[in-house]
C-alpha positions as a Python dict, from the first residue, in 0.01 Angstrom:
ca = {
    (1, 'X'): (0, 0, 0),
    (2, 'X'): (282, 216, 125),
    (3, 'X'): (428, 520, -52),
    (4, 'X'): (759, 347, -136),
    (5, 'X'): (575, 64, -310),
    (6, 'X'): (360, 310, -506),
    (7, 'X'): (666, 511, -615),
    (8, 'X'): (843, 191, -721),
    (9, 'X'): (541, 77, -924),
    (10, 'X'): (511, 417, -1093),
    (11, 'X'): (880, 418, -1189),
    (12, 'X'): (850, 64, -1323),
    (13, 'X'): (542, 157, -1527),
    (14, 'X'): (716, 466, -1662),
    (15, 'X'): (1014, 261, -1776),
    (16, 'X'): (785, 7, -1943),
    (17, 'X'): (592, 281, -2126),
    (18, 'X'): (917, 435, -2247),
    (19, 'X'): (1048, 94, -2361),
    (20, 'X'): (732, 22, -2557),
    (21, 'X'): (726, 360, -2730),
    (22, 'X'): (1098, 353, -2815),
    (23, 'X'): (1067, 1, -2954),
    (24, 'X'): (768, 98, -3168),
    (25, 'X'): (950, 408, -3293),
    (26, 'X'): (1245, 194, -3406),
    (27, 'X'): (1056, -108, -3540),
    (28, 'X'): (733, 49, -3662),
    (29, 'X'): (499, -205, -3505),
    (30, 'X'): (483, -525, -3301),
    (31, 'X'): (218, -792, -3258),
    (32, 'X'): (43, -772, -2922),
    (33, 'X'): (133, -1133, -2845),
    (34, 'X'): (503, -1069, -2918),
    (35, 'X'): (524, -766, -2691),
    (36, 'X'): (638, -969, -2390),
    (37, 'X'): (920, -1140, -2580),
    (38, 'X'): (1039, -834, -2772),
    (39, 'X'): (1034, -588, -2484),
    (40, 'X'): (1032, -805, -2173),
    (41, 'X'): (694, -696, -2038),
    (42, 'X'): (531, -936, -1793),
    (43, 'X'): (209, -1093, -1923),
    (44, 'X'): (-9, -965, -1638),
    (45, 'X'): (112, -607, -1690),
    (46, 'X'): (94, -612, -2069),
    (47, 'X'): (-283, -561, -2093),
    (48, 'X'): (-291, -274, -1847),
    (49, 'X'): (-2, -96, -2019),
    (50, 'X'): (-158, -136, -2363),
    (51, 'X'): (-492, -3, -2235),
    (52, 'X'): (-315, 291, -2071),
    (53, 'X'): (-125, 381, -2390),
    (54, 'X'): (-438, 340, -2603),
    (55, 'X'): (-639, 568, -2372),
    (56, 'X'): (-369, 835, -2400),
    (57, 'X'): (-367, 780, -2779),
    (58, 'X'): (9, 717, -2773),
    (59, 'X'): (-36, 387, -2960),
    (60, 'X'): (-290, 240, -3196),
    (61, 'X'): (-382, -112, -3299),
    (62, 'X'): (-381, -203, -3668),
    (63, 'X'): (-522, -511, -3835),
    (64, 'X'): (-379, -844, -3717),
    (65, 'X'): (-327, -704, -3365),
    (66, 'X'): (-23, -500, -3465),
    (67, 'X'): (53, -217, -3222),
    (68, 'X'): (198, 101, -3373),
    (69, 'X'): (310, 431, -3228),
    (70, 'X'): (95, 736, -3307),
    (71, 'X'): (201, 1092, -3377),
    (72, 'X'): (113, 1175, -3017),
    (73, 'X'): (339, 892, -2901),
    (74, 'X'): (627, 1032, -3106),
    (75, 'X'): (567, 1377, -2958),
    (76, 'X'): (558, 1226, -2608),
    (77, 'X'): (901, 1070, -2664),
    (78, 'X'): (1034, 1407, -2772),
    (79, 'X'): (947, 1572, -2439),
}
């Protein structure tokens, strides 16, 4: 994989992370299955992004598969 492709993928992932966190800040929570429709995240990328955000503790999952932003996620948006 060349450097340009890697940079492009990183920028795309960064935009997706920011979109998810901003949406959750505004709406409070979203069902995992609705994430693609509400934010426009591709199905194959959705799982990896959710895992990434969970590992960083920027989001959490409530009952009924509702994703919510954590205090750390709110702080991250404030940077």
